[in-house]
Coordinates of C-alpha atoms in Angstrom, one line a residue:
X1 CA -91.2 9.6 117.1
X2 CA -87.7 11.6 117.9
X3 CA -88.5 14.8 116.0
X4 CA -91.6 15.2 118.1
X5 CA -89.8 14.5 121.5
X6 CA -86.6 16.8 120.2
X7 CA -89.4 19.7 119.0
X8 CA -90.9 19.2 122.9
X9 CA -87.4 19.6 124.4
X10 CA -86.5 22.6 122.6
X11 CA -89.7 24.2 123.6
X12 CA -89.7 23.0 127.2
X13 CA -85.9 24.6 127.2
X14 CA -87.5 27.9 125.7
X15 CA -90.6 28.3 128.4
X16 CA -87.8 27.4 131.2
X17 CA -85.7 30.6 129.8
X18 CA -88.7 32.8 129.3
X19 CA -89.9 31.6 133.3
X20 CA -86.5 33.2 134.2
X21 CA -87.0 36.3 132.4
X22 CA -90.1 36.6 134.0
X23 CA -88.6 35.8 137.2
X24 CA -86.0 38.6 136.6
X25 CA -89.0 40.9 135.4
X26 CA -91.2 40.5 138.6
X27 CA -87.9 41.5 140.8
X28 CA -87.3 44.4 138.1
X29 CA -88.7 47.9 138.4
X30 CA -89.4 48.5 135.1
X31 CA -92.9 47.3 134.3
X32 CA -92.1 47.1 130.5
X33 CA -89.8 44.3 131.4
X34 CA -92.4 42.2 133.2
X35 CA -94.9 42.7 130.4
X36 CA -92.6 41.9 127.3
X37 CA -91.7 38.9 129.3
X38 CA -95.2 37.7 129.9
X39 CA -96.2 38.1 126.5
X40 CA -93.1 36.0 125.2
X41 CA -93.7 33.4 128.0
X42 CA -97.4 33.2 126.8
X43 CA -96.1 32.6 123.3
X44 CA -93.6 30.0 124.3
X45 CA -95.9 28.2 126.6
X46 CA -98.7 28.1 123.7
X47 CA -96.3 26.7 121.2
X48 CA -95.1 23.9 123.8
X49 CA -98.7 22.9 124.7
X50 CA -99.3 22.1 120.9
X51 CA -96.1 20.3 120.7
X52 CA -96.7 18.2 124.0
X53 CA -100.2 17.1 122.6
X54 CA -98.3 15.7 119.9
X55 CA -95.8 14.1 122.1
X56 CA -98.6 12.7 124.5
X57 CA -100.4 11.2 121.6
X58 CA -97.0 9.9 119.5
X59 CA -94.8 8.4 122.8
X60 CA -94.7 7.9 126.6
X61 CA -92.4 10.4 128.1
X62 CA -89.8 9.8 130.1
X63 CA -89.7 10.7 134.0
X64 CA -86.9 13.6 133.7
X65 CA -89.2 15.3 131.1
X66 CA -92.2 14.8 133.0
X67 CA -90.5 16.3 136.1
X68 CA -89.3 19.6 134.1
X69 CA -92.8 19.9 132.8
X70 CA -94.2 19.5 136.6
X71 CA -91.3 22.1 137.5
X72 CA -92.5 24.4 134.7
X73 CA -96.3 24.2 135.9
X74 CA -95.0 25.0 139.7
X75 CA -93.0 28.1 138.7
X76 CA -96.3 29.3 136.6
X77 CA -98.1 29.0 139.8
X78 CA -95.4 30.7 141.9
X79 CA -95.3 33.5 139.5
X80 CA -99.3 34.0 139.4
X81 CA -99.1 34.1 143.2
X82 CA -96.4 37.0 143.0
X83 CA -98.1 38.8 140.4
X84 CA -101.3 38.8 142.6
X85 CA -99.1 40.0 145.8
X86 CA -97.4 42.5 144.0
X87 CA -100.7 43.8 142.9
X88 CA -101.9 44.1 146.1
X89 CA -99.1 45.9 147.7
X90 CA -99.2 48.5 144.6
X91 CA -103.1 49.0 145.3
X92 CA -102.1 49.5 149.1
X93 CA -99.5 52.1 148.2
X94 CA -101.8 53.8 145.6
X95 CA -104.6 54.0 148.1
X96 CA -101.9 55.4 150.6
X97 CA -100.9 58.1 148.3
X98 CA -104.1 59.0 146.6
X99 CA -106.7 57.8 149.2
X100 CA -109.0 55.0 148.5
X101 CA -110.5 54.3 145.1
X102 CA -114.3 55.4 145.4
X103 CA -116.9 52.2 145.3
X104 CA -118.5 51.8 141.7
X105 CA -122.0 52.6 142.3
X106 CA -124.8 54.1 140.4
X107 CA -126.0 56.7 142.6
X108 CA -126.0 60.4 141.6
X109 CA -123.4 62.4 143.8
X110 CA -124.5 63.4 147.1
X111 CA -127.4 60.6 147.1
X112 CA -126.9 58.0 149.9
X113 CA -125.4 54.7 148.5
X114 CA -127.7 51.5 149.0
X115 CA -127.5 48.4 147.1
X116 CA -130.9 47.8 145.3
X117 CA -131.5 44.6 146.8
X118 CA -131.8 46.1 150.4
X119 CA -133.7 48.7 149.7
X120 CA -136.9 48.4 152.2
X121 CA -140.3 49.7 151.7
X122 CA -139.6 52.5 154.0
X123 CA -136.7 54.0 151.3
X124 CA -138.3 55.2 148.1
X125 CA -136.8 53.9 145.1
X126 CA -135.0 56.7 142.9

């Protein structure tokens, strides 16, 4: 079905363009740019996934098209890793400026922090 292939081709190009925008957003100092580009990438990728399902059931994809799909998958993986690294850097920067984030516990202020599973008979439960 040429129409299915043409639709998939158009959507793949849109995903590739949006990946470029996300890459630019990762390098940019405006978080809103990255947020907007990521949302658009999600929208494009969802449309492409639906079109790809139709293309896979209707026809075999040529090697060049498969190579582009694999490149998109690799770029998505790289961007996910990049976002994870950036998150760690931001967390560390905030911790150095504001001090470490307090642990999430269910103890009262001034009470000794103890994991409930590690309490011994000598420590009374509250």
